[in-house]
PDB file of C-alpha atoms in Angstrom:
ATOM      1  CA  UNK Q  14      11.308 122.047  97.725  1.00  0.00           C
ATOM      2  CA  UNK Q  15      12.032 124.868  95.406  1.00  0.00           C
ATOM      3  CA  UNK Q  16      14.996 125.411  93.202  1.00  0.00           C
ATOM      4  CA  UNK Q  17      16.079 129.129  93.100  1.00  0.00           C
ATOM      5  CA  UNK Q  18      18.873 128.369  90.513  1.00  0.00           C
ATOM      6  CA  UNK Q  19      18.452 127.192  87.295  1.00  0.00           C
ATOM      7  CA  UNK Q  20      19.695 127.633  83.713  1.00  0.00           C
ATOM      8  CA  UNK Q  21      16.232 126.235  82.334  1.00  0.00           C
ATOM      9  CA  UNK Q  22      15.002 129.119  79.793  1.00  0.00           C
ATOM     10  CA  UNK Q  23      15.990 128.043  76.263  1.00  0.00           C
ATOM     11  CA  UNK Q  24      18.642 129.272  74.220  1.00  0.00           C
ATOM     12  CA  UNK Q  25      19.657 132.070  76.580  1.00  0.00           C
ATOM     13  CA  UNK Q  26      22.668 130.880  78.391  1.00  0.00           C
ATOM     14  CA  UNK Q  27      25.022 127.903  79.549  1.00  0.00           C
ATOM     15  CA  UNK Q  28      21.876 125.991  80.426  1.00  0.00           C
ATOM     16  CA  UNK Q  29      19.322 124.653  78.207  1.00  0.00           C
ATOM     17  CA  UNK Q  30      19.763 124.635  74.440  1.00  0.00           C
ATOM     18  CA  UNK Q  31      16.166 124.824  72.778  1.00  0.00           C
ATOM     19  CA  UNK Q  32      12.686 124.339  74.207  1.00  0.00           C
ATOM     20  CA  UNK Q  33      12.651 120.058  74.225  1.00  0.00           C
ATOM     21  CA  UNK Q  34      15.426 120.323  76.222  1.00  0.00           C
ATOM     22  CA  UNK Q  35      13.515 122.635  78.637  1.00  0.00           C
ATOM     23  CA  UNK Q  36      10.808 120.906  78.617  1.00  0.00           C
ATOM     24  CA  UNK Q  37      12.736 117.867  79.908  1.00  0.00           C
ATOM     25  CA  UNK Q  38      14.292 119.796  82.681  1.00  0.00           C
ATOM     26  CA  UNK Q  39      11.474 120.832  84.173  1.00  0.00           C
ATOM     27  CA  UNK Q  40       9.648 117.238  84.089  1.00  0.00           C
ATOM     28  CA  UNK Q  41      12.603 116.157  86.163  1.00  0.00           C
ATOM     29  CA  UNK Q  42      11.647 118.700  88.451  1.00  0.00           C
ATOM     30  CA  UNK Q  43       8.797 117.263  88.967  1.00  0.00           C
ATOM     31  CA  UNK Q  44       9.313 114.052  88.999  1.00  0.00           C
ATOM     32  CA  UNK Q  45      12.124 115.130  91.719  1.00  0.00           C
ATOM     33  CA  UNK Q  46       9.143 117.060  93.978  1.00  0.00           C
ATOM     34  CA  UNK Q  47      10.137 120.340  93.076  1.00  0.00           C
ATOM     35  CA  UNK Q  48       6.858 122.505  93.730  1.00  0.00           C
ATOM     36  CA  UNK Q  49       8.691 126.140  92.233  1.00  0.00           C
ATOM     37  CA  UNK Q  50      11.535 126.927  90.114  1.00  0.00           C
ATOM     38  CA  UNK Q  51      13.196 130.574  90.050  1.00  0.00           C
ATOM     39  CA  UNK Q  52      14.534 130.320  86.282  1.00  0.00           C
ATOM     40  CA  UNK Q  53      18.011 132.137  86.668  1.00  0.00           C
ATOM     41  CA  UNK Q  54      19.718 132.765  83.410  1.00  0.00           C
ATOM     42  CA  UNK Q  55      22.932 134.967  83.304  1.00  0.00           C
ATOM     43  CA  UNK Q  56      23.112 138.720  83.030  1.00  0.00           C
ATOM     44  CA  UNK Q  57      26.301 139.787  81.936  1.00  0.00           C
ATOM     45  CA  UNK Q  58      27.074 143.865  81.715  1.00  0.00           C
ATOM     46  CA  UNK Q  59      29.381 143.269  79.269  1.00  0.00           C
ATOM     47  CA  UNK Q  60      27.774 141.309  76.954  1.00  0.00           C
ATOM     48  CA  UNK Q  61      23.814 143.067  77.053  1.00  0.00           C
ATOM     49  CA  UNK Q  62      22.369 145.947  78.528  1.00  0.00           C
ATOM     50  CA  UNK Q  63      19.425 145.079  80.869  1.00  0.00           C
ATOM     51  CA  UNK Q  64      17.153 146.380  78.528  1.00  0.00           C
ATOM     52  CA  UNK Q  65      18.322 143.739  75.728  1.00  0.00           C
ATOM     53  CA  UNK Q  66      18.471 140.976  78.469  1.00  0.00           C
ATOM     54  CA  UNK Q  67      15.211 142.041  79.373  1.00  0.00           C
ATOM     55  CA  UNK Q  68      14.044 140.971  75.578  1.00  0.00           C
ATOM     56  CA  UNK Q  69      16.142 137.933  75.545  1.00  0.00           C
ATOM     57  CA  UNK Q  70      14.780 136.559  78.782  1.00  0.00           C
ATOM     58  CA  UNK Q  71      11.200 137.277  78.125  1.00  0.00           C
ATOM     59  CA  UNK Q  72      11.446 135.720  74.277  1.00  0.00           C
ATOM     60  CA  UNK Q  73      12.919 132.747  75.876  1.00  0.00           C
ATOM     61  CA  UNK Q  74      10.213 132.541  78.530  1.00  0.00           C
ATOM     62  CA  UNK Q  75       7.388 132.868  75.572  1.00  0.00           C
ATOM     63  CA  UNK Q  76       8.916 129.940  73.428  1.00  0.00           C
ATOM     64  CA  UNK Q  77       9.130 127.828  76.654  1.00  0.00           C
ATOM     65  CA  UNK Q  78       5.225 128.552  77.777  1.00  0.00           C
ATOM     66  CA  UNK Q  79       4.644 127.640  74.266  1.00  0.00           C
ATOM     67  CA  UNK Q  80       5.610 124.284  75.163  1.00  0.00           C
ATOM     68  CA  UNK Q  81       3.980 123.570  78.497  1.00  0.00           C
ATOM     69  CA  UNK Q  82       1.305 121.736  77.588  1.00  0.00           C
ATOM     70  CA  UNK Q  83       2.796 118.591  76.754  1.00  0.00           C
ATOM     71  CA  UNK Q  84       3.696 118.129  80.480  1.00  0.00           C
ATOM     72  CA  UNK Q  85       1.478 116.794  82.924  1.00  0.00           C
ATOM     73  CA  UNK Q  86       2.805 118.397  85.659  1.00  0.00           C
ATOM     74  CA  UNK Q  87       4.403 121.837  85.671  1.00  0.00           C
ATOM     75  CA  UNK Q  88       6.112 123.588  88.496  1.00  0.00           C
ATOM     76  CA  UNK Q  89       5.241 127.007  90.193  1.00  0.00           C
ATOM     77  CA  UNK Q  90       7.668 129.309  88.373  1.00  0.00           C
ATOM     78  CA  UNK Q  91       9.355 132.981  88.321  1.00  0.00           C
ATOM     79  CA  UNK Q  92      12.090 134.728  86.441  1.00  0.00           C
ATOM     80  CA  UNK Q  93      15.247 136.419  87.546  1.00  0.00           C
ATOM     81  CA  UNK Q  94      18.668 136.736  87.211  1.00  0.00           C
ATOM     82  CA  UNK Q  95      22.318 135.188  88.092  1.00  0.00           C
ATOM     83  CA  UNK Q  96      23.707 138.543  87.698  1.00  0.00           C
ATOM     84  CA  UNK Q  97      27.629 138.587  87.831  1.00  0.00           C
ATOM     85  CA  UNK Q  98      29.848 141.091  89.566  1.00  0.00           C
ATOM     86  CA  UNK Q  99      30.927 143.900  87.471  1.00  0.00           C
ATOM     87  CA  UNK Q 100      32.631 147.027  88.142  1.00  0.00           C
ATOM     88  CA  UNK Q 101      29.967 150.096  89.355  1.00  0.00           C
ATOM     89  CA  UNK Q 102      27.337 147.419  89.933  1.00  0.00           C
ATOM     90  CA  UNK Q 103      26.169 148.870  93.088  1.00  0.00           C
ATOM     91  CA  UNK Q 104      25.324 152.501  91.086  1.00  0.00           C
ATOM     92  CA  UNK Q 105      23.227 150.571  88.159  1.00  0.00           C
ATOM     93  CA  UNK Q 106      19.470 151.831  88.713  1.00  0.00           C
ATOM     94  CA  UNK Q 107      18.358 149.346  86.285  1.00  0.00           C
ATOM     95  CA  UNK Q 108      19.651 145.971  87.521  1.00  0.00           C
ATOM     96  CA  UNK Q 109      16.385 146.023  89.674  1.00  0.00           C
ATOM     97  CA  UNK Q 110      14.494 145.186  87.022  1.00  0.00           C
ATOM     98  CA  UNK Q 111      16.363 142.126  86.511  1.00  0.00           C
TER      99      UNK Q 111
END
């Protein structure tokens, strides 16, 4: 089972507020069978450009690797984005790097 929705990455969204709290998320994971986790935080045009999301996500990702080793199981995981709906979406080159 995979879960290709998440708010795990710390500090960067709605979802998880700091790395312990990360780190519990994902054991649960585990401990639920989840084999991958797509870690989704929110990109909001308004609020970043996808260069400074880009930075945010990334910084967030380091301080959560940082962590990993205190769990003894760790699901297969890969970034992206919950991207929301905003006007001229469709003609922004640089939402594929999200």
């Amino acid at each position: 089972m995979f879960d290709v929705h998440c708010h795990i990455l710390p500090g960067i969204d709605d979802g998880s507020k700091d790395v312990q709290m990360s780190l519990e998320m994902l054991r649960r994971e585990a401990e639920q069978g989840i084999e991958g986790v797509i870690f989704t935080p929110h990109f909001y045009a308004s609020q970043n450009d996808p260069e400074t999301f880009l930075r945010r996500r990334e910084r967030a990702l380091k301080e959560l690797e940082a962590g990993l080793g205190v769990l003894s199981r760790v699901p297969r995981y890969a970034v992206g984005a919950e991207v929301h709906y905003f006007r001229g979406m469709s003609r922004a080159d640089a939402l594929e790097s999200l």
